[in-house]
mmCIF file of C-alpha atoms in Angstrom:
data_model
loop_
_atom_site.group_PDB
_atom_site.id
_atom_site.type_symbol
_atom_site.label_atom_id
_atom_site.label_comp_id
_atom_site.label_asym_id
_atom_site.label_seq_id
_atom_site.Cartn_x
_atom_site.Cartn_y
_atom_site.Cartn_z
ATOM 1 C CA MET J 1 -3.222 5.233 -7.931
ATOM 2 C CA LYS J 2 -2.605 7.759 -5.185
ATOM 3 C CA ALA J 3 -3.608 11.411 -5.447
ATOM 4 C CA LEU J 4 -2.219 14.749 -4.316
ATOM 5 C CA VAL J 5 -4.444 17.741 -3.591
ATOM 6 C CA PHE J 6 -2.634 21.083 -3.574
ATOM 7 C CA ALA J 7 -3.992 22.943 -0.554
ATOM 8 C CA ALA J 8 -1.018 24.894 0.833
ATOM 9 C CA GLY J 9 -1.611 28.295 -0.762
ATOM 10 C CA LEU J 10 -2.006 31.480 1.247
ATOM 11 C CA GLY J 11 -5.265 32.471 -0.460
ATOM 12 C CA GLU J 12 -4.258 36.136 -0.524
ATOM 13 C CA ARG J 13 -6.699 37.129 -3.286
ATOM 14 C CA MET J 14 -9.576 35.608 -1.308
ATOM 15 C CA ARG J 15 -9.149 37.700 1.815
ATOM 16 C CA PRO J 16 -10.848 38.379 4.153
ATOM 17 C CA LEU J 17 -12.514 34.978 3.574
ATOM 18 C CA THR J 18 -9.176 33.210 4.010
ATOM 19 C CA ASP J 19 -8.112 35.074 7.132
ATOM 20 C CA HIS J 20 -9.468 32.180 9.208
ATOM 21 C CA THR J 21 -10.245 29.488 6.615
ATOM 22 C CA PRO J 22 -7.863 27.985 4.034
ATOM 23 C CA LYS J 23 -9.200 28.458 0.507
ATOM 24 C CA PRO J 24 -9.813 24.735 -0.197
ATOM 25 C CA LEU J 25 -12.035 24.613 2.897
ATOM 26 C CA LEU J 26 -14.251 27.473 1.729
ATOM 27 C CA GLU J 27 -17.694 26.167 0.824
ATOM 28 C CA ALA J 28 -19.511 26.123 -2.497
ATOM 29 C CA GLY J 29 -22.758 24.241 -2.991
ATOM 30 C CA GLY J 30 -22.906 23.331 0.685
ATOM 31 C CA LYS J 31 -19.510 21.622 1.015
ATOM 32 C CA PRO J 32 -15.823 22.583 1.063
ATOM 33 C CA LEU J 33 -14.166 22.915 -2.329
ATOM 34 C CA ILE J 34 -11.757 20.111 -1.471
ATOM 35 C CA ALA J 35 -14.630 17.780 -0.578
ATOM 36 C CA TRP J 36 -15.824 17.806 -4.188
ATOM 37 C CA HIS J 37 -12.430 16.404 -5.189
ATOM 38 C CA LEU J 38 -12.339 13.831 -2.395
ATOM 39 C CA GLU J 39 -15.739 12.498 -3.437
ATOM 40 C CA LYS J 40 -14.643 12.145 -7.057
ATOM 41 C CA LEU J 41 -11.330 10.527 -6.145
ATOM 42 C CA ALA J 42 -13.067 7.955 -3.963
ATOM 43 C CA ALA J 43 -15.566 7.260 -6.762
ATOM 44 C CA ILE J 44 -12.809 6.201 -9.190
ATOM 45 C CA GLY J 45 -11.136 3.888 -6.707
ATOM 46 C CA VAL J 46 -8.432 6.098 -5.232
ATOM 47 C CA ARG J 47 -7.901 5.134 -1.607
ATOM 48 C CA GLU J 48 -4.913 7.221 -0.487
ATOM 49 C CA VAL J 49 -4.771 10.993 -0.871
ATOM 50 C CA VAL J 50 -1.979 13.339 0.149
ATOM 51 C CA VAL J 51 -3.034 16.888 1.029
ATOM 52 C CA ASN J 52 -0.208 19.418 1.163
ATOM 53 C CA ILE J 53 -0.856 22.083 3.780
ATOM 54 C CA SER J 54 0.738 25.265 5.092
ATOM 55 C CA TRP J 55 -1.533 28.266 5.709
ATOM 56 C CA LEU J 56 -3.862 27.488 8.662
ATOM 57 C CA ALA J 57 -2.660 23.900 8.380
ATOM 58 C CA GLU J 58 -4.359 22.807 11.580
ATOM 59 C CA ARG J 59 -7.782 23.466 10.075
ATOM 60 C CA PHE J 60 -7.516 20.585 7.602
ATOM 61 C CA PRO J 61 -7.366 17.603 9.989
ATOM 62 C CA GLY J 62 -10.024 19.281 12.094
ATOM 63 C CA ARG J 63 -12.395 19.506 9.115
ATOM 64 C CA LEU J 64 -11.432 16.468 7.019
ATOM 65 C CA GLY J 65 -10.208 14.056 9.658
ATOM 66 C CA ASP J 66 -8.487 10.919 8.400
ATOM 67 C CA GLY J 67 -10.573 10.762 5.221
ATOM 68 C CA SER J 68 -12.733 7.859 6.374
ATOM 69 C CA ALA J 69 -15.884 9.908 5.724
ATOM 70 C CA TRP J 70 -15.120 9.448 2.012
ATOM 71 C CA GLY J 71 -13.663 5.959 2.257
ATOM 72 C CA LEU J 72 -10.182 7.441 1.889
ATOM 73 C CA ARG J 73 -6.984 7.516 3.871
ATOM 74 C CA LEU J 74 -5.670 11.071 4.058
ATOM 75 C CA HIS J 75 -2.010 11.918 4.563
ATOM 76 C CA TYR J 76 -1.035 15.491 5.367
ATOM 77 C CA SER J 77 2.201 16.863 3.903
ATOM 78 C CA HIS J 78 2.954 19.848 6.156
ATOM 79 C CA GLU J 79 5.227 22.357 4.428
ATOM 80 C CA GLY J 80 5.739 24.683 7.364
ATOM 81 C CA PRO J 81 4.679 28.341 7.556
ATOM 82 C CA THR J 82 5.721 29.171 3.971
ATOM 83 C CA PRO J 83 4.243 27.161 1.067
ATOM 84 C CA LEU J 84 6.779 25.410 -1.141
ATOM 85 C CA GLU J 85 5.024 26.213 -4.448
ATOM 86 C CA THR J 86 3.707 23.429 -6.688
ATOM 87 C CA GLY J 87 7.044 21.856 -7.616
ATOM 88 C CA GLY J 88 8.460 22.018 -4.116
ATOM 89 C CA GLY J 89 5.162 20.740 -2.781
ATOM 90 C CA ILE J 90 5.337 17.634 -4.958
ATOM 91 C CA LEU J 91 8.982 17.021 -4.038
ATOM 92 C CA HIS J 92 8.138 17.324 -0.346
ATOM 93 C CA ALA J 93 5.203 14.913 -0.733
ATOM 94 C CA LEU J 94 7.006 12.246 -2.796
ATOM 95 C CA PRO J 95 7.816 10.044 0.226
ATOM 96 C CA LEU J 96 4.043 9.765 0.783
ATOM 97 C CA LEU J 97 3.179 9.387 -2.912
ATOM 98 C CA GLY J 98 5.630 6.602 -3.712
ATOM 99 C CA GLU J 99 7.232 5.648 -7.022
ATOM 100 C CA ASP J 100 4.163 5.196 -9.245
ATOM 101 C CA PRO J 101 2.310 7.827 -11.307
ATOM 102 C CA PHE J 102 -0.095 9.897 -9.221
ATOM 103 C CA LEU J 103 -3.059 12.154 -9.878
ATOM 104 C CA ALA J 104 -2.704 15.785 -8.782
ATOM 105 C CA VAL J 105 -5.396 18.451 -8.562
ATOM 106 C CA ASN J 106 -5.517 22.027 -7.294
ATOM 107 C CA GLY J 107 -7.635 22.291 -4.189
ATOM 108 C CA ASP J 108 -9.113 25.644 -5.221
ATOM 109 C CA ILE J 109 -10.833 24.648 -8.466
ATOM 110 C CA TRP J 110 -14.234 23.126 -9.220
ATOM 111 C CA THR J 111 -14.996 21.077 -12.305
ATOM 112 C CA ASP J 112 -17.325 18.461 -13.724
ATOM 113 C CA TYR J 113 -14.355 16.697 -15.328
ATOM 114 C CA ASP J 114 -14.467 12.918 -14.842
ATOM 115 C CA PHE J 115 -11.206 11.901 -13.137
ATOM 116 C CA ASP J 116 -11.745 8.362 -14.438
ATOM 117 C CA ARG J 117 -10.689 9.604 -17.889
ATOM 118 C CA LEU J 118 -7.132 10.210 -16.708
ATOM 119 C CA PRO J 119 -4.486 7.665 -17.747
ATOM 120 C CA ARG J 120 -3.116 5.543 -14.929
ATOM 121 C CA GLU J 121 0.134 5.254 -16.883
ATOM 122 C CA PRO J 122 0.870 8.445 -18.857
ATOM 123 C CA ALA J 123 2.913 7.981 -22.017
ATOM 124 C CA GLY J 124 5.512 10.477 -20.794
ATOM 125 C CA ASP J 125 6.218 12.189 -17.507
ATOM 126 C CA ALA J 126 3.022 14.270 -17.405
ATOM 127 C CA HIS J 127 -0.556 14.261 -18.690
ATOM 128 C CA LEU J 128 -2.397 17.583 -18.381
ATOM 129 C CA VAL J 129 -6.049 18.522 -18.588
ATOM 130 C CA LEU J 130 -6.517 21.821 -20.435
ATOM 131 C CA VAL J 131 -9.621 23.993 -20.615
ATOM 132 C CA ASP J 132 -10.858 26.981 -22.613
ATOM 133 C CA ASN J 133 -9.290 30.238 -21.502
ATOM 134 C CA PRO J 134 -11.393 32.020 -18.864
ATOM 135 C CA GLU J 135 -11.964 35.772 -18.974
ATOM 136 C CA HIS J 136 -9.362 36.388 -16.264
ATOM 137 C CA HIS J 137 -6.676 34.407 -18.139
ATOM 138 C CA PRO J 138 -7.240 35.050 -21.857
ATOM 139 C CA GLN J 139 -3.635 34.347 -22.903
ATOM 140 C CA GLY J 140 -3.777 30.682 -21.840
ATOM 141 C CA ASP J 141 -0.833 28.510 -20.842
ATOM 142 C CA PHE J 142 -0.001 25.680 -23.240
ATOM 143 C CA VAL J 143 -0.718 24.374 -26.740
ATOM 144 C CA LEU J 144 -2.395 21.011 -27.411
ATOM 145 C CA ASP J 145 -1.716 19.497 -30.828
ATOM 146 C CA ASP J 146 -3.913 17.068 -32.793
ATOM 147 C CA GLU J 147 -1.936 14.069 -31.539
ATOM 148 C CA GLY J 148 -2.535 14.867 -27.886
ATOM 149 C CA ARG J 149 0.898 16.301 -27.157
ATOM 150 C CA VAL J 150 1.308 19.483 -25.121
ATOM 151 C CA HIS J 151 3.738 22.258 -26.104
ATOM 152 C CA ALA J 152 4.859 25.467 -24.453
ATOM 153 C CA ASP J 153 4.105 27.430 -27.636
ATOM 154 C CA GLY J 154 3.380 27.041 -31.328
ATOM 155 C CA GLY J 155 -0.327 27.685 -31.662
ATOM 156 C CA ALA J 156 -3.526 28.690 -29.918
ATOM 157 C CA ARG J 157 -3.126 28.284 -26.193
ATOM 158 C CA LEU J 158 -5.449 26.670 -23.695
ATOM 159 C CA THR J 159 -5.426 27.080 -19.921
ATOM 160 C CA PHE J 160 -4.011 24.433 -17.609
ATOM 161 C CA SER J 161 -6.873 23.271 -15.393
ATOM 162 C CA GLY J 162 -4.755 22.293 -12.404
ATOM 163 C CA ILE J 163 -5.514 18.599 -13.030
ATOM 164 C CA GLY J 164 -2.793 16.207 -14.138
ATOM 165 C CA VAL J 165 -1.103 12.853 -13.789
ATOM 166 C CA TYR J 166 2.629 12.892 -13.103
ATOM 167 C CA ARG J 167 5.429 10.407 -12.840
ATOM 168 C CA PRO J 168 7.923 11.089 -10.034
ATOM 169 C CA SER J 169 10.573 11.170 -12.790
ATOM 170 C CA LEU J 170 9.174 14.593 -13.760
ATOM 171 C CA LEU J 171 11.127 15.936 -10.781
ATOM 172 C CA LEU J 172 14.478 14.481 -11.846
ATOM 173 C CA GLY J 173 16.999 17.244 -12.412
ATOM 174 C CA TRP J 174 14.749 19.823 -10.803
ATOM 175 C CA ARG J 175 17.738 21.881 -9.668
ATOM 176 C CA ASP J 176 18.679 22.500 -13.312
ATOM 177 C CA THR J 177 15.282 23.752 -14.434
ATOM 178 C CA VAL J 178 13.620 25.583 -11.586
ATOM 179 C CA ASP J 179 13.616 29.281 -10.872
ATOM 180 C CA GLY J 180 12.902 29.145 -7.168
ATOM 181 C CA ASP J 181 14.754 28.681 -3.882
ATOM 182 C CA PRO J 182 16.843 25.469 -3.704
ATOM 183 C CA GLY J 183 17.023 25.736 0.079
ATOM 184 C CA ASP J 184 15.920 23.211 2.677
ATOM 185 C CA PRO J 185 13.163 22.452 1.968
ATOM 186 C CA PRO J 186 13.324 23.571 -1.690
ATOM 187 C CA ARG J 187 10.665 25.976 -2.956
ATOM 188 C CA PHE J 188 9.975 26.082 -6.697
ATOM 189 C CA ARG J 189 7.191 26.081 -9.270
ATOM 190 C CA LEU J 190 6.113 23.115 -11.353
ATOM 191 C CA ALA J 191 5.686 25.042 -14.628
ATOM 192 C CA PRO J 192 9.398 25.060 -15.640
ATOM 193 C CA LEU J 193 9.531 21.290 -15.167
ATOM 194 C CA LEU J 194 6.416 20.867 -17.292
ATOM 195 C CA ARG J 195 7.940 22.994 -20.045
ATOM 196 C CA ALA J 196 11.106 20.893 -19.895
ATOM 197 C CA ALA J 197 8.979 17.753 -20.293
ATOM 198 C CA MET J 198 7.201 19.338 -23.263
ATOM 199 C CA ALA J 199 10.538 20.162 -24.894
ATOM 200 C CA ARG J 200 11.545 16.493 -24.803
ATOM 201 C CA GLY J 201 8.126 15.287 -25.991
ATOM 202 C CA ALA J 202 7.178 13.815 -22.622
ATOM 203 C CA ALA J 203 3.916 15.696 -21.946
ATOM 204 C CA SER J 204 0.512 14.599 -23.214
ATOM 205 C CA GLY J 205 -2.842 16.226 -22.643
ATOM 206 C CA GLU J 206 -6.525 16.544 -23.368
ATOM 207 C CA HIS J 207 -9.072 19.331 -23.754
ATOM 208 C CA HIS J 208 -11.941 19.370 -21.262
ATOM 209 C CA ARG J 209 -14.813 21.364 -22.705
ATOM 210 C CA GLY J 210 -17.114 21.060 -19.718
ATOM 211 C CA ARG J 211 -17.484 23.146 -16.585
ATOM 212 C CA TRP J 212 -14.437 24.434 -14.740
ATOM 213 C CA THR J 213 -13.889 27.290 -12.290
ATOM 214 C CA ASP J 214 -10.687 28.663 -10.844
ATOM 215 C CA VAL J 215 -11.987 29.937 -7.514
ATOM 216 C CA GLY J 216 -9.532 32.800 -7.264
ATOM 217 C CA THR J 217 -11.709 35.624 -5.934
ATOM 218 C CA PRO J 218 -14.667 35.963 -3.546
ATOM 219 C CA GLU J 219 -16.832 36.927 -6.517
ATOM 220 C CA ARG J 220 -16.028 33.689 -8.352
ATOM 221 C CA LEU J 221 -16.732 31.691 -5.202
ATOM 222 C CA GLN J 222 -20.121 33.373 -4.848
ATOM 223 C CA ALA J 223 -20.958 32.737 -8.501
ATOM 224 C CA LEU J 224 -19.987 29.062 -8.213
ATOM 225 C CA ASP J 225 -22.028 28.674 -5.043
ATOM 226 C CA ARG J 226 -25.115 30.070 -6.766
ATOM 227 C CA GLN J 227 -24.632 27.755 -9.754
ATOM 228 C CA LEU J 228 -24.214 24.650 -7.622
ATOM 229 C CA ARG J 229 -27.167 25.433 -5.381
ATOM 230 C CA ALA J 230 -29.301 26.017 -8.460
ATOM 231 C CA GLY J 231 -28.396 22.552 -9.706
#
């Protein structure tokens, strides 16, 4: 299985820390946020990882190299000066990801979730890891039923962790479901495609009850750094 790490965001809420450093390269616990993911991906046998980049794109190869430090082969999907959002980012990276299901993870989160639990062959087009709603996102995103299916509504919501397994077929018909810019290259969010998959019963999921942090502000980064350094 190949993996995609979303790392193209502008990091606007993290400024001034992201004025000169992309958010996934900010450090917590003595290493860049993205390095925590690369270590875990290598540990479960992933060998090829695509990193989508835009803001301060040149910093990634300079810091991560070709991935050999983790026993990985890194491919960089450069989106240009303007990020293509999550859906557009996947579409742009598909030539590097191939035709099989792939693991995708946001580069600006930290978690103790075991990536080895993810299905290599999801039952539908998407398998999502959900977590308890954090204080900054109390409304949640999606509903997980007792049979492991994910719905857009219909019960108590959980928050999407930014970790999932997707089939390339999730992107089929993207022009009919997205709410972004269908230009060249297209820029659109993944969420409408996930909701479309849920509507046709093609999205499964699980509830991770362990540690998870969306590193969206300098304060959250500082708190995570203290926790990791304290063990």
